[in-house]
CSV table of C-alpha atoms in Angstrom, one decimal:
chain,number,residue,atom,x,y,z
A,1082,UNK,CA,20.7,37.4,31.3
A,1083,UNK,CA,18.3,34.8,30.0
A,1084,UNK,CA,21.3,32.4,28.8
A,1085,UNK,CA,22.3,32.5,32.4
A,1086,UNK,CA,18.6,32.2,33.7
A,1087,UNK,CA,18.2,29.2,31.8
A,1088,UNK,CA,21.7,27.5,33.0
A,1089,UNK,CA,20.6,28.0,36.6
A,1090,UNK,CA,17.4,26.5,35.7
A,1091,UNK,CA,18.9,23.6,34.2
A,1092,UNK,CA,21.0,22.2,36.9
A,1093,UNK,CA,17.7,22.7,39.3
A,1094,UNK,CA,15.7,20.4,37.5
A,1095,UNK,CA,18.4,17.7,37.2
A,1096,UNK,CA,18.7,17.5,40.8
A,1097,UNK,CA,14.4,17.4,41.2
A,1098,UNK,CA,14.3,14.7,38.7
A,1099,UNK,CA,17.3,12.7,40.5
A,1100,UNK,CA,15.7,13.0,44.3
A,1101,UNK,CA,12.2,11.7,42.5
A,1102,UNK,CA,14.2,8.5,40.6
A,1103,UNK,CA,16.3,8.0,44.1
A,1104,UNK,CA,12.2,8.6,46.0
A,1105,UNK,CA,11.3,5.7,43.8
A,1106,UNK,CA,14.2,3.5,44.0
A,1107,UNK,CA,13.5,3.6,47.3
A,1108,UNK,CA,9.8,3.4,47.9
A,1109,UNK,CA,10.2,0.5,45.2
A,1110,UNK,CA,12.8,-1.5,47.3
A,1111,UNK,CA,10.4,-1.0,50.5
A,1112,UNK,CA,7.3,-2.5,48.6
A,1113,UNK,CA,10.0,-5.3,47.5
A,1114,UNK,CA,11.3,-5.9,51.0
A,1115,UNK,CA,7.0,-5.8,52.5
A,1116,UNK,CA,6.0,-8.6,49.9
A,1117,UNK,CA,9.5,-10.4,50.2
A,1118,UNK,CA,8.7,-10.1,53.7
A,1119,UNK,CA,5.0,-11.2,53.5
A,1120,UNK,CA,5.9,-14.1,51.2
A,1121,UNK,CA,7.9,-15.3,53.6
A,1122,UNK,CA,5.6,-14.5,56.6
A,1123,UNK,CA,2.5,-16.6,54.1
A,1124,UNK,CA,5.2,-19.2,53.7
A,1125,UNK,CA,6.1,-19.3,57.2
A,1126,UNK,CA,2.1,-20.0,58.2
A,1127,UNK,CA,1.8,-22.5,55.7
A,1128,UNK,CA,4.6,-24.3,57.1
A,1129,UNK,CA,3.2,-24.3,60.3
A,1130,UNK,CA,0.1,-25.7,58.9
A,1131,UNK,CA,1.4,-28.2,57.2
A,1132,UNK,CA,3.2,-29.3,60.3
A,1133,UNK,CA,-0.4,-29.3,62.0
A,1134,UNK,CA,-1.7,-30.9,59.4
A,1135,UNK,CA,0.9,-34.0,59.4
A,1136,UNK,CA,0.3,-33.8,63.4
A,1137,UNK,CA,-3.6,-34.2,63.2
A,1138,UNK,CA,-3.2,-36.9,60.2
A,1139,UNK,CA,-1.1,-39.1,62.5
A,1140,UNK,CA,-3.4,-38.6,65.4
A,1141,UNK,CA,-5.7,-39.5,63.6
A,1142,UNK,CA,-5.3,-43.4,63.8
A,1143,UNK,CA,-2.3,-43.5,65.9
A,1144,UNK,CA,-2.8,-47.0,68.0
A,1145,UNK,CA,-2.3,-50.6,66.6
A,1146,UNK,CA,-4.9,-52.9,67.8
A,1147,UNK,CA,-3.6,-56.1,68.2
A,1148,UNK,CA,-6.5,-58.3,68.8
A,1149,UNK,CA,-7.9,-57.1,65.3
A,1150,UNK,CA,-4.5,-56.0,63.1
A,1151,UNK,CA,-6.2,-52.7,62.3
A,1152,UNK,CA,-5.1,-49.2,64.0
A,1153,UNK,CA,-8.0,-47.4,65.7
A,1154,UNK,CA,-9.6,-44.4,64.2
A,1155,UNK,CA,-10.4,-41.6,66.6
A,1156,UNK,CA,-13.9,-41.9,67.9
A,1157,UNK,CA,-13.6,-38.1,69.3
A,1158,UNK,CA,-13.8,-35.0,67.1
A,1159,UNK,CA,-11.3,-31.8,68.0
A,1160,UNK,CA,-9.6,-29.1,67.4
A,1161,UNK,CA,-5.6,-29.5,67.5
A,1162,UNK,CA,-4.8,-26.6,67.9
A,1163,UNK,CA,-6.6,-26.1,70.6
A,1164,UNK,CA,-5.7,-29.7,71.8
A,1165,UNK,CA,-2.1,-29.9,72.0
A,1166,UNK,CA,-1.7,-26.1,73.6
A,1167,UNK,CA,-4.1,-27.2,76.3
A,1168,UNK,CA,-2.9,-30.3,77.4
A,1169,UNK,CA,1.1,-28.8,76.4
A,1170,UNK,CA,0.2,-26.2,79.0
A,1171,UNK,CA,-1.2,-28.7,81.7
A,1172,UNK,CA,2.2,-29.7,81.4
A,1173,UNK,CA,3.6,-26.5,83.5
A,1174,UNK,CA,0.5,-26.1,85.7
A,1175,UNK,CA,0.3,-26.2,89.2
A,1176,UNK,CA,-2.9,-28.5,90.4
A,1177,UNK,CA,-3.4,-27.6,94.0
A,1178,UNK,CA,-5.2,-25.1,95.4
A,1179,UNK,CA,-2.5,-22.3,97.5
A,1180,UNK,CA,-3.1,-19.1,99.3
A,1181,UNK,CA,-0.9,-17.6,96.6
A,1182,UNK,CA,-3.7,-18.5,94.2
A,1183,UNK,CA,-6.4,-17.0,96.1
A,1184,UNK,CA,-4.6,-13.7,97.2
A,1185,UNK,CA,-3.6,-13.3,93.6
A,1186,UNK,CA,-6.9,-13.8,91.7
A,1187,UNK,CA,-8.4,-10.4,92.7
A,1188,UNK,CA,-11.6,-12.3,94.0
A,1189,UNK,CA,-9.9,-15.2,95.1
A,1190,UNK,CA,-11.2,-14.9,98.7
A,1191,UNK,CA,-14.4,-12.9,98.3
A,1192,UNK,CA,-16.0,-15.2,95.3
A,1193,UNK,CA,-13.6,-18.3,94.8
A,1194,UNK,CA,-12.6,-19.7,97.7
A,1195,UNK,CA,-16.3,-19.6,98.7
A,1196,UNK,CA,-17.0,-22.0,95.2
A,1197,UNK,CA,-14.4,-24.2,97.2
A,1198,UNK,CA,-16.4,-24.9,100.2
A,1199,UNK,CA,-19.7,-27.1,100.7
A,1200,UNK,CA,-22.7,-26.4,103.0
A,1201,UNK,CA,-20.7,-22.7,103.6
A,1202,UNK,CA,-24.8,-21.1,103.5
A,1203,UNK,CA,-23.1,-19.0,101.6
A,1204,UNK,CA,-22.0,-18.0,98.0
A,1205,UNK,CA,-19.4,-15.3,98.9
A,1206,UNK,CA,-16.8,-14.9,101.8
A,1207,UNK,CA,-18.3,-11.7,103.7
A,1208,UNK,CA,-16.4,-13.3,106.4
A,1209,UNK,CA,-12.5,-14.2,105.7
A,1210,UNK,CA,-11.7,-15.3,108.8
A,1211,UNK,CA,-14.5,-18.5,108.4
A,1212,UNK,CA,-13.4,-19.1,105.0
A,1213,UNK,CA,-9.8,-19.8,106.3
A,1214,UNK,CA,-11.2,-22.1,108.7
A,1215,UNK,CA,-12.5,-23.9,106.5
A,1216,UNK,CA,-9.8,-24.4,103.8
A,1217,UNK,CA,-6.9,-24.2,106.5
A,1218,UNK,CA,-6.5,-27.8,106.7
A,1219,UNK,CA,-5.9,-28.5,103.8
A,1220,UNK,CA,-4.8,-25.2,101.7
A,1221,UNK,CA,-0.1,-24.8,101.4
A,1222,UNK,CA,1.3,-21.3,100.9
A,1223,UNK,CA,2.6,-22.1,97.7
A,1224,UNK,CA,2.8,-25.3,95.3
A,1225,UNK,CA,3.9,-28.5,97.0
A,1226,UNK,CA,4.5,-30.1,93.9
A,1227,UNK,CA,6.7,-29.1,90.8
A,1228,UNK,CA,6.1,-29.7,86.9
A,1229,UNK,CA,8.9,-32.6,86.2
A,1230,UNK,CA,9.2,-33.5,89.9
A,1231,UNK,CA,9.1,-37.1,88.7
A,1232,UNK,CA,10.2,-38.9,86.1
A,1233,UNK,CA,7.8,-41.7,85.2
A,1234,UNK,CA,4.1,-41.9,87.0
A,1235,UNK,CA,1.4,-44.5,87.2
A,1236,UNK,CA,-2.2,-43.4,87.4
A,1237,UNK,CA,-4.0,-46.8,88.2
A,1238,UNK,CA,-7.9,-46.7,87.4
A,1239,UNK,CA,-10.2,-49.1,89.1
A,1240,UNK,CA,-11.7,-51.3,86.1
A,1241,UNK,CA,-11.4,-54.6,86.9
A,1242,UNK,CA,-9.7,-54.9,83.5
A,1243,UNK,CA,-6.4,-54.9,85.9
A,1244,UNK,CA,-7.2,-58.1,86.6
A,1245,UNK,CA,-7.2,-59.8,83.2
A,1246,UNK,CA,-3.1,-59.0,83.1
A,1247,UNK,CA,-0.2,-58.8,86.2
A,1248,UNK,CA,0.9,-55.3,85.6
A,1249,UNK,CA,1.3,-54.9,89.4
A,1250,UNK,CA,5.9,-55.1,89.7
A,1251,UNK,CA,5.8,-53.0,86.2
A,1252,UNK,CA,3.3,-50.7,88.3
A,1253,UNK,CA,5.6,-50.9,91.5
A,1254,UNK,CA,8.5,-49.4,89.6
A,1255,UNK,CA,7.4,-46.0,88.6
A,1256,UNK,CA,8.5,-42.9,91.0
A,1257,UNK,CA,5.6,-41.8,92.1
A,1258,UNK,CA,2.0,-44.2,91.7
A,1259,UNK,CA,-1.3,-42.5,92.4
A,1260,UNK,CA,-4.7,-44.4,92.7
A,1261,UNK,CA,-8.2,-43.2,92.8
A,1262,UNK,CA,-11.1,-43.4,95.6
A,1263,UNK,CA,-11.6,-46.9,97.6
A,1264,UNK,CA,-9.2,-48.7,95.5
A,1265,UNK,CA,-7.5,-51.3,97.5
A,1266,UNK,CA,-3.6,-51.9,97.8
A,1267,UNK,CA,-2.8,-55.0,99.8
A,1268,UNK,CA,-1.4,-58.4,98.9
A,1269,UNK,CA,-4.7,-60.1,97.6
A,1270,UNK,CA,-4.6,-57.8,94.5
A,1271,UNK,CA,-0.7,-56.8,94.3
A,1272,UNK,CA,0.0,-58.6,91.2
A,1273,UNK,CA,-2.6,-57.1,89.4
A,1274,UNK,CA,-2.2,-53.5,91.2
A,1275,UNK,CA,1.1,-53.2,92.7
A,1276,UNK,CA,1.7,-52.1,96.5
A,1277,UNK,CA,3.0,-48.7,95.5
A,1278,UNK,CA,1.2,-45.6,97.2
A,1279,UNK,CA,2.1,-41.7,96.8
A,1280,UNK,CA,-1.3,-40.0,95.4
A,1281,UNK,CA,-5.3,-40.7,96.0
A,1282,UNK,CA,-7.3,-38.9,94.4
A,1283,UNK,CA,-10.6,-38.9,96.4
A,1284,UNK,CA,-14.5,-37.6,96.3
A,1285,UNK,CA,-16.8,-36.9,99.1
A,1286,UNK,CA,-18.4,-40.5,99.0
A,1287,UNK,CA,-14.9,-42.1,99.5
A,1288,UNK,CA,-14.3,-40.1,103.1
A,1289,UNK,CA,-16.0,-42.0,105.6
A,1290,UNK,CA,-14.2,-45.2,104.5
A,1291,UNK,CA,-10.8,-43.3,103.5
A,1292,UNK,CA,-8.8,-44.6,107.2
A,1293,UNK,CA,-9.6,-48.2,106.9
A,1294,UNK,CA,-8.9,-47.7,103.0
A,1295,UNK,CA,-5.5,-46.3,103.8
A,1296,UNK,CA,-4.6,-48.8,106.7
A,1297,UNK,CA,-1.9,-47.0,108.4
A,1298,UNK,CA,-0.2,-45.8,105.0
A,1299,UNK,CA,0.4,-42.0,106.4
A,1300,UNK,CA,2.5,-41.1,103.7
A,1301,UNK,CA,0.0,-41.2,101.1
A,1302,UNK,CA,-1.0,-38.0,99.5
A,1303,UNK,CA,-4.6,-37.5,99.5
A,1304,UNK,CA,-6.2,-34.9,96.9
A,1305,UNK,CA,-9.4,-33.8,97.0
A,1306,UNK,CA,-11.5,-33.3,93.6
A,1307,UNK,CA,-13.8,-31.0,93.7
A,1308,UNK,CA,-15.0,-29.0,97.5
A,1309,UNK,CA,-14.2,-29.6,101.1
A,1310,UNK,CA,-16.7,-30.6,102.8
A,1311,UNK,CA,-17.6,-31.0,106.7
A,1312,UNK,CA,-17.1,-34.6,105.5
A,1313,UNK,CA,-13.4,-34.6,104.7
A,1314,UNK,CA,-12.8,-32.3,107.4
A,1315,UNK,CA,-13.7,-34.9,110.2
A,1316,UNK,CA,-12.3,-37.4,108.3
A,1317,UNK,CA,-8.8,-35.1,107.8
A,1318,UNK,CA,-8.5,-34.5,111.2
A,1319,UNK,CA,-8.4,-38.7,111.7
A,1320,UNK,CA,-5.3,-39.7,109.9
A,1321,UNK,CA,-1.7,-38.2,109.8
A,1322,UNK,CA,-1.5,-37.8,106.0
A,1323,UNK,CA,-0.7,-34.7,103.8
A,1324,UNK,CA,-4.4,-33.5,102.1
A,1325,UNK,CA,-5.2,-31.0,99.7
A,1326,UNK,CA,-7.3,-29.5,97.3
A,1327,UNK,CA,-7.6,-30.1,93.5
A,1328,UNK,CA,-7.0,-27.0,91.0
A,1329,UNK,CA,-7.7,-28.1,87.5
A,1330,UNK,CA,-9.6,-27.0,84.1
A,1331,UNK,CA,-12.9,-28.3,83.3
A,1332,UNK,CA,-13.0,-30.7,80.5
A,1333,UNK,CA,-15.8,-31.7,78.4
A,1334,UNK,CA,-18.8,-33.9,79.1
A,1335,UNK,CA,-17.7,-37.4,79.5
A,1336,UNK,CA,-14.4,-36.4,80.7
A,1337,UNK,CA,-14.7,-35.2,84.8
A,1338,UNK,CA,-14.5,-38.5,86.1
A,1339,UNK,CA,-12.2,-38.8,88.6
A,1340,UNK,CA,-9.6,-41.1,86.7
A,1341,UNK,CA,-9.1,-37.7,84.4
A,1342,UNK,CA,-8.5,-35.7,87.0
A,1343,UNK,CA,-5.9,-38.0,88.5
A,1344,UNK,CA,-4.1,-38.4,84.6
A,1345,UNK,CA,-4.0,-34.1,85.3
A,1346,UNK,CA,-2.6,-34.2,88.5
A,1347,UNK,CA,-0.2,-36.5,87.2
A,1348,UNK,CA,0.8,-34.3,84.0
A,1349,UNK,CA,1.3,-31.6,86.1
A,1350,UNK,CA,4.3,-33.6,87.9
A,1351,UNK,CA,5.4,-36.3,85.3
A,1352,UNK,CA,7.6,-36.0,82.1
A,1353,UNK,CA,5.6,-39.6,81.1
A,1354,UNK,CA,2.4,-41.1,82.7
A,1355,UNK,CA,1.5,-44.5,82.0
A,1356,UNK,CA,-1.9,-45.3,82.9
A,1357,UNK,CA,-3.9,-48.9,84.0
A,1358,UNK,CA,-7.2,-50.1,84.7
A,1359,UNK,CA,-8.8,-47.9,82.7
A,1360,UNK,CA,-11.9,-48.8,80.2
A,1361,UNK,CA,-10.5,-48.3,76.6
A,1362,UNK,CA,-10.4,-51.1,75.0
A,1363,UNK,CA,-13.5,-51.4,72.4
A,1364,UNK,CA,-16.3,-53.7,73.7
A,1365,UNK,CA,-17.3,-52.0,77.0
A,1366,UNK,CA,-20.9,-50.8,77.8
A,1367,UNK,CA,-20.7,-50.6,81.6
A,1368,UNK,CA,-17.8,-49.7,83.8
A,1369,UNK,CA,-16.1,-52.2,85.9
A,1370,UNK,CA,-13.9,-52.5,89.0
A,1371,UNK,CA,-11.8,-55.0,89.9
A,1372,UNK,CA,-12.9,-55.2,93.6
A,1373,UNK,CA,-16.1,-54.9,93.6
A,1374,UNK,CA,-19.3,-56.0,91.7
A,1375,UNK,CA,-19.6,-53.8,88.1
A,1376,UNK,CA,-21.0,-50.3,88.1
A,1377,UNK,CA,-24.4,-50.4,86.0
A,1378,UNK,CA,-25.9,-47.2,84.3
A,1379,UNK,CA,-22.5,-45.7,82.8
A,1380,UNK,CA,-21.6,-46.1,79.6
A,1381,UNK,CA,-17.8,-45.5,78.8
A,1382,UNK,CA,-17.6,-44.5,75.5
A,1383,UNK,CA,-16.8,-41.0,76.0
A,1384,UNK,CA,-14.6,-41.4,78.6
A,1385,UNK,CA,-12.6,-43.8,76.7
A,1386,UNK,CA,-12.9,-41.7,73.2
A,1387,UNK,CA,-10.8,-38.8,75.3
A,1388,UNK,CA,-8.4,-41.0,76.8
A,1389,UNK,CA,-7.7,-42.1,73.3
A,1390,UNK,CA,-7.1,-39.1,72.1
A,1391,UNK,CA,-4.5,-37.9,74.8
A,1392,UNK,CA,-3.1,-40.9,74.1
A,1393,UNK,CA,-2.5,-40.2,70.1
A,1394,UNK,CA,-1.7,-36.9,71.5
A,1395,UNK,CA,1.5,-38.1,73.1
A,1396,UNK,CA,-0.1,-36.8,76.3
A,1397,UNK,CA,-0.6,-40.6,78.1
A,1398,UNK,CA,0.5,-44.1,77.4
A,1399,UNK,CA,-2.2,-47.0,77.6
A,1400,UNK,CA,-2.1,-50.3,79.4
A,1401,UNK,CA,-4.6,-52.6,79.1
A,1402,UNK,CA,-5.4,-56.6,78.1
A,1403,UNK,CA,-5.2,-55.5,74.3
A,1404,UNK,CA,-2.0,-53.5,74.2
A,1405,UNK,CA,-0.3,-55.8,76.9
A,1406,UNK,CA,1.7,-56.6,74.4
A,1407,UNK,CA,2.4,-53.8,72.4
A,1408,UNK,CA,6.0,-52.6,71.2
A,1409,UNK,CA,7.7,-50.7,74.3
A,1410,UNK,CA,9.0,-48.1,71.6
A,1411,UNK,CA,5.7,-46.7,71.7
A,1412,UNK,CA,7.0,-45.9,67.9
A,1413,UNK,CA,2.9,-45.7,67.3
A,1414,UNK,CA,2.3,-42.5,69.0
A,1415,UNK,CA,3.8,-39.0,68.0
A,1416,UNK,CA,7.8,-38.8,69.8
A,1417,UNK,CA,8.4,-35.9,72.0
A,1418,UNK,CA,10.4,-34.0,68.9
A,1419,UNK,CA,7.2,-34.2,66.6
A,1420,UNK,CA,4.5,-33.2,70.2
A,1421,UNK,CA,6.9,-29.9,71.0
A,1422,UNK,CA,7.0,-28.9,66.5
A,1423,UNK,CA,3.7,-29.0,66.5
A,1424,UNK,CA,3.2,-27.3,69.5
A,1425,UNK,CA,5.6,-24.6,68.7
A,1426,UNK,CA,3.3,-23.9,64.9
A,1427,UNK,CA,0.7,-24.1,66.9
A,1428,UNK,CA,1.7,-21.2,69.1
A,1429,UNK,CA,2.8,-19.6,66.5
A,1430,UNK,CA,-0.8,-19.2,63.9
A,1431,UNK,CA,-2.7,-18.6,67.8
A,1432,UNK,CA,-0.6,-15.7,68.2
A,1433,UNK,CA,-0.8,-14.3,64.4
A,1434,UNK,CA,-4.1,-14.9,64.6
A,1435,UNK,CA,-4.5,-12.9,67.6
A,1436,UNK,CA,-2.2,-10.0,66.3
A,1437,UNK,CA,0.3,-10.9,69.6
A,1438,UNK,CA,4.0,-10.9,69.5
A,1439,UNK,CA,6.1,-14.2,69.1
A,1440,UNK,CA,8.1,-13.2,72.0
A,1441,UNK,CA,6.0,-13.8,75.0
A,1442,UNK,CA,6.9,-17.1,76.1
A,1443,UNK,CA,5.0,-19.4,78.0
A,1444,UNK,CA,3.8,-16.3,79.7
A,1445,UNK,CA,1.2,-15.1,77.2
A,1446,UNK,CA,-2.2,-16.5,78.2
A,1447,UNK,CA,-1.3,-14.4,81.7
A,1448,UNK,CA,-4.1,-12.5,82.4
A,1449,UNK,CA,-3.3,-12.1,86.5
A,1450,UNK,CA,0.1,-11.4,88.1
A,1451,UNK,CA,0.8,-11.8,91.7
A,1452,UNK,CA,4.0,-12.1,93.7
A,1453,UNK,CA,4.6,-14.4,96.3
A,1454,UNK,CA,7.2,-13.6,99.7
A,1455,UNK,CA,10.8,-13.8,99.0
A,1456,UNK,CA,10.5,-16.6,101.4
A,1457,UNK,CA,7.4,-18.8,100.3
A,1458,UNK,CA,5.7,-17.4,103.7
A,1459,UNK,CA,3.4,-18.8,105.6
A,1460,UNK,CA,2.9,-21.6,107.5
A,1461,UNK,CA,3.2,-25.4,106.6
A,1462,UNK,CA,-0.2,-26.8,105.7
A,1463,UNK,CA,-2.9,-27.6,109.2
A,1464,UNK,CA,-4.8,-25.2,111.3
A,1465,UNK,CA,-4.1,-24.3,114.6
A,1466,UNK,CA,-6.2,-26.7,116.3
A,1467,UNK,CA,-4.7,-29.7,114.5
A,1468,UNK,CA,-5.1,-32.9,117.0
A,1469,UNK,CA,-1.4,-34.5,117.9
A,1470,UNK,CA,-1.9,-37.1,115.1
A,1471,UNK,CA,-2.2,-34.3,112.9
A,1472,UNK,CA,0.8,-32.6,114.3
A,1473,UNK,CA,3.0,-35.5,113.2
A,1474,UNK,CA,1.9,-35.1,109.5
A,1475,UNK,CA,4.2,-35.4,106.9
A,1476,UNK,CA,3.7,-32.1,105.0
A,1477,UNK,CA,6.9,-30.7,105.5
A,1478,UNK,CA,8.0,-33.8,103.2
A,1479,UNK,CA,6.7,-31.6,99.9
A,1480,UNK,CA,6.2,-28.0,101.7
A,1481,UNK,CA,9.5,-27.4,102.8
A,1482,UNK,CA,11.4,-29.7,100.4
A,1483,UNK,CA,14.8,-28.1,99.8
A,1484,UNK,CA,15.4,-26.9,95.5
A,1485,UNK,CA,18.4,-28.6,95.4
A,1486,UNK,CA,16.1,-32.4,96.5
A,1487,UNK,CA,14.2,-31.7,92.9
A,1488,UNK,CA,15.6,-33.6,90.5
A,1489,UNK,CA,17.7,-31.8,87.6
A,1490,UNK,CA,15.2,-31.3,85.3
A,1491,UNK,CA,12.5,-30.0,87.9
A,1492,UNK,CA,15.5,-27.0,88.7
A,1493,UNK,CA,16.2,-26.1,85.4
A,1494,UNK,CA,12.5,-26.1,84.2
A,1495,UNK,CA,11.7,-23.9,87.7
A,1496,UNK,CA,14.7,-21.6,86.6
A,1497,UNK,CA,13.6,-21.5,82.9
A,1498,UNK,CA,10.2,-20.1,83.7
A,1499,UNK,CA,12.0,-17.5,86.3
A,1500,UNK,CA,10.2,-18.8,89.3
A,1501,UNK,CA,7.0,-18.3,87.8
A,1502,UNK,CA,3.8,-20.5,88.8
A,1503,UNK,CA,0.8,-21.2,86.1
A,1504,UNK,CA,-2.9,-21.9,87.4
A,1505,UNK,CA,-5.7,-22.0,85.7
A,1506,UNK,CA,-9.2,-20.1,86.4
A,1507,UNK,CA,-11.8,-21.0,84.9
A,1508,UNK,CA,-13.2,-23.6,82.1
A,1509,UNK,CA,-10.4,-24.9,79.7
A,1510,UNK,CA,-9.8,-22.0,77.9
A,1511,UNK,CA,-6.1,-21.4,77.0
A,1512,UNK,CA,-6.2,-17.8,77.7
A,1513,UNK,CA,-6.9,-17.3,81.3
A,1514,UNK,CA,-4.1,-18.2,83.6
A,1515,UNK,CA,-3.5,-16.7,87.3
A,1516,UNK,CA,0.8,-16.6,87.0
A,1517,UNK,CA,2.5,-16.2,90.5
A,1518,UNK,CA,6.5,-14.8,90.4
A,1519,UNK,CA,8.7,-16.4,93.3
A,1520,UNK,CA,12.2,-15.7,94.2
A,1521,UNK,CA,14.5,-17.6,92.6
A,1522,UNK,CA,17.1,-16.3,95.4
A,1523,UNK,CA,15.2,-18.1,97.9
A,1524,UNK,CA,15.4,-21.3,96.0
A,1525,UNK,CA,18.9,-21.6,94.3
């Protein structure tokens, strides 16, 4: 009885010593697989570091001057992480204000739209129906313009820098041109400016003279930077051309002048913007214009430190007396290829950093969802009491533009981001966008 006890026993502990060897095996080929894993996730960072690291090193001093044979350092300190997601992302965002926007933002109309208006008496909209009113005139259903709706734009500044070179036929030939304020576009200046005129970006001061400024050009797209005011409203309710209201991020001190806003609005439509008459080369103290006597009492360093930057950044290319004749490879800033790998590591350590998922798309920084009508609904930009001048305004030229008139890549970017719209709230933070679904039925 106790031989057999014993070769029961035996067979027993066999099989509990093999289940804790197999137990081991395995919990040792998990721990084996984690730290394989985690090497690879460290090495994985480290490669997306070092690919920030090149980036920010060629940045860095990234623009041959000429004049002196020396590249120019950066005169402006920043993060680039935070640089190239921010201005990567202004390249998908929608820059005028819509009644998508404000129906989506859940205070859109009570708190927002109030920000929007000047001399309202008052800092909410208790009363809707006055708010419209206001912002009727010049607020579209949903975006006129698309990201990549053009291929090549012009922003032409106002420093009367434009007048030490003839860019004005090189200006001419871009697709879409857009000038700021009371600049003037007429034969005495069109070698140094061009006569080409989609986009003016304007600010209250610029209203009263805006109709003799734009001297029967009715096709010219007038954006408003900051508030409507009863200013612009009179003034709207003059002339025959589209109007609307700027939606954009607010940049650091030195960098809300009007020509930055116009380089954003231009972003948000261009796959390049090439940029004039703007103060960067070194040497300025004051501001100038090239049709009217120099503005005293701003210096432009700032101004000019950021430009530079976007500029390294692969964001904007530079025109001006000193880089006139600069290599048209632009082989001194980054290439596309190097911009979107250094975006993509980018992307990458803010998410691990942030414990997201990699899957998320350009949909991550999302904080709102709304949906807009199957249709686009709602009625072409202009209130009901629009004058018979105003009636024959050429809105319906971007409003109701047809999705197969967008050039290729504006349709297959529109169908990669399934419809979606991108705006931004508030301040330049990355990780507060208002993201509006469409249809894509109603477009294809």
């Amino acid at each position: 009885m106790k031989a057999g006890k014993g070769s029961y026993r035996r067979p027993t502990v066999l099989l509990l010593v093999f289940a804790v060897v197999c137990f081991c095996i395995i919990l040792l080929s998990i721990q084996s697989s984690f730290f394989t894993g985690s090497r690879k996730l460290d090495l994985s960072r480290k490669e997306e570091v070092l690919i920030l690291s090149d980036f920010q090193s060629r940045v860095q001093q990234c623009v041959y001057n000429e004049q002196f044979k020396i590249y120019e350092p950066l005169e402006y300190n920043y993060d680039v992480c935070e640089a190239i997601l921010l201005w990567e992302q202004y390249r998908n965002m929608t820059t005028v204000l819509t009644r998508e926007y404000l129906d989506a933002r859940p205070d859109g109309w009570l708190e927002y739209a109030a920000k929007r208006i000047a001399q309202l008496g008052s800092d909410k909209c208790y009363n809707r129906s006055l708010c419209e009113e206001h912002l009727n005139l010049i607020l579209p259903p949903k975006p006129p313009f698309h990201p990549r709706q053009f291929k090549k734009c012009a922003v032409v500044g106002n420093s009367g820098d434009l007048l030490k070179t003839e860019f004005g036929q090189e200006i001419d030939g871009h697709d879409a041109v857009i000038r700021d304020n009371e600049a003037p576009v007429n034969e005495k200046y069109a070698r140094y400016v061009g006569l080409k005129r989609d986009f003016r970006l304007v600010v209250r001061g610029a209203a009263r003279n805006m109709v003799t400024i734009l001297n029967g050009s009715d096709d010219e797209v007038l954006i408003i930077k900051s508030v409507t005011h009863r200013d612009f409203n009179a003034m709207i309710k003059e002339i025959p051309n589209p109007v609307y209201l700027f939606q954009g991020i607010v940049l650091r001190r030195g960098a809300k002048g009007t020509g930055m806003k116009s380089v954003e609005l231009a972003l948000s439509m261009c796959d390049i913007v090439d940029i004039y008459g703007f103060t960067v080369d070194p040497g300025y103290t004051e501001w100038t214009r090239y049709f009217s006597t120099p503005r005293k009492g701003h210096n432009p360093l700032q101004g000019r430190a950021y430009y530079q930057l976007l500029e390294c950044l692969g964001v904007i290319r530079i025109h001006s007396p000193m880089r006139s004749k600069r290599k048209q490879d632009w082989s001194d800033v980054p290439s596309r290829e190097v911009i979107n790998r250094a975006q993509s590591a980018a992307l990458h350590l803010k998410r691990y950093q942030a414990g997201q998922a990699d899957g998320l798309g350009p949909f991550s920084s999302c904080k709102v969802w709304g949906n807009a009508g199957p249709d686009g609904s709602g009625p072409v930009s202009g209130s009901a009491d629009m004058s018979e001048k105003r009636k024959k305004s050429n809105y319906s030229k971007w409003e109701v533009l047809p999705f197969e008139s967008l050039r290729k890549e504006a349709q297959e970017h529109y169908i990669q981001m399934g419809g979606v719209s991108l705006y931004k709230m508030d301040g330049n933070k990355l990780d507060d966008l208002v993201c509006v679904r469409h249809s894509l039925k109603s477009e294809a």
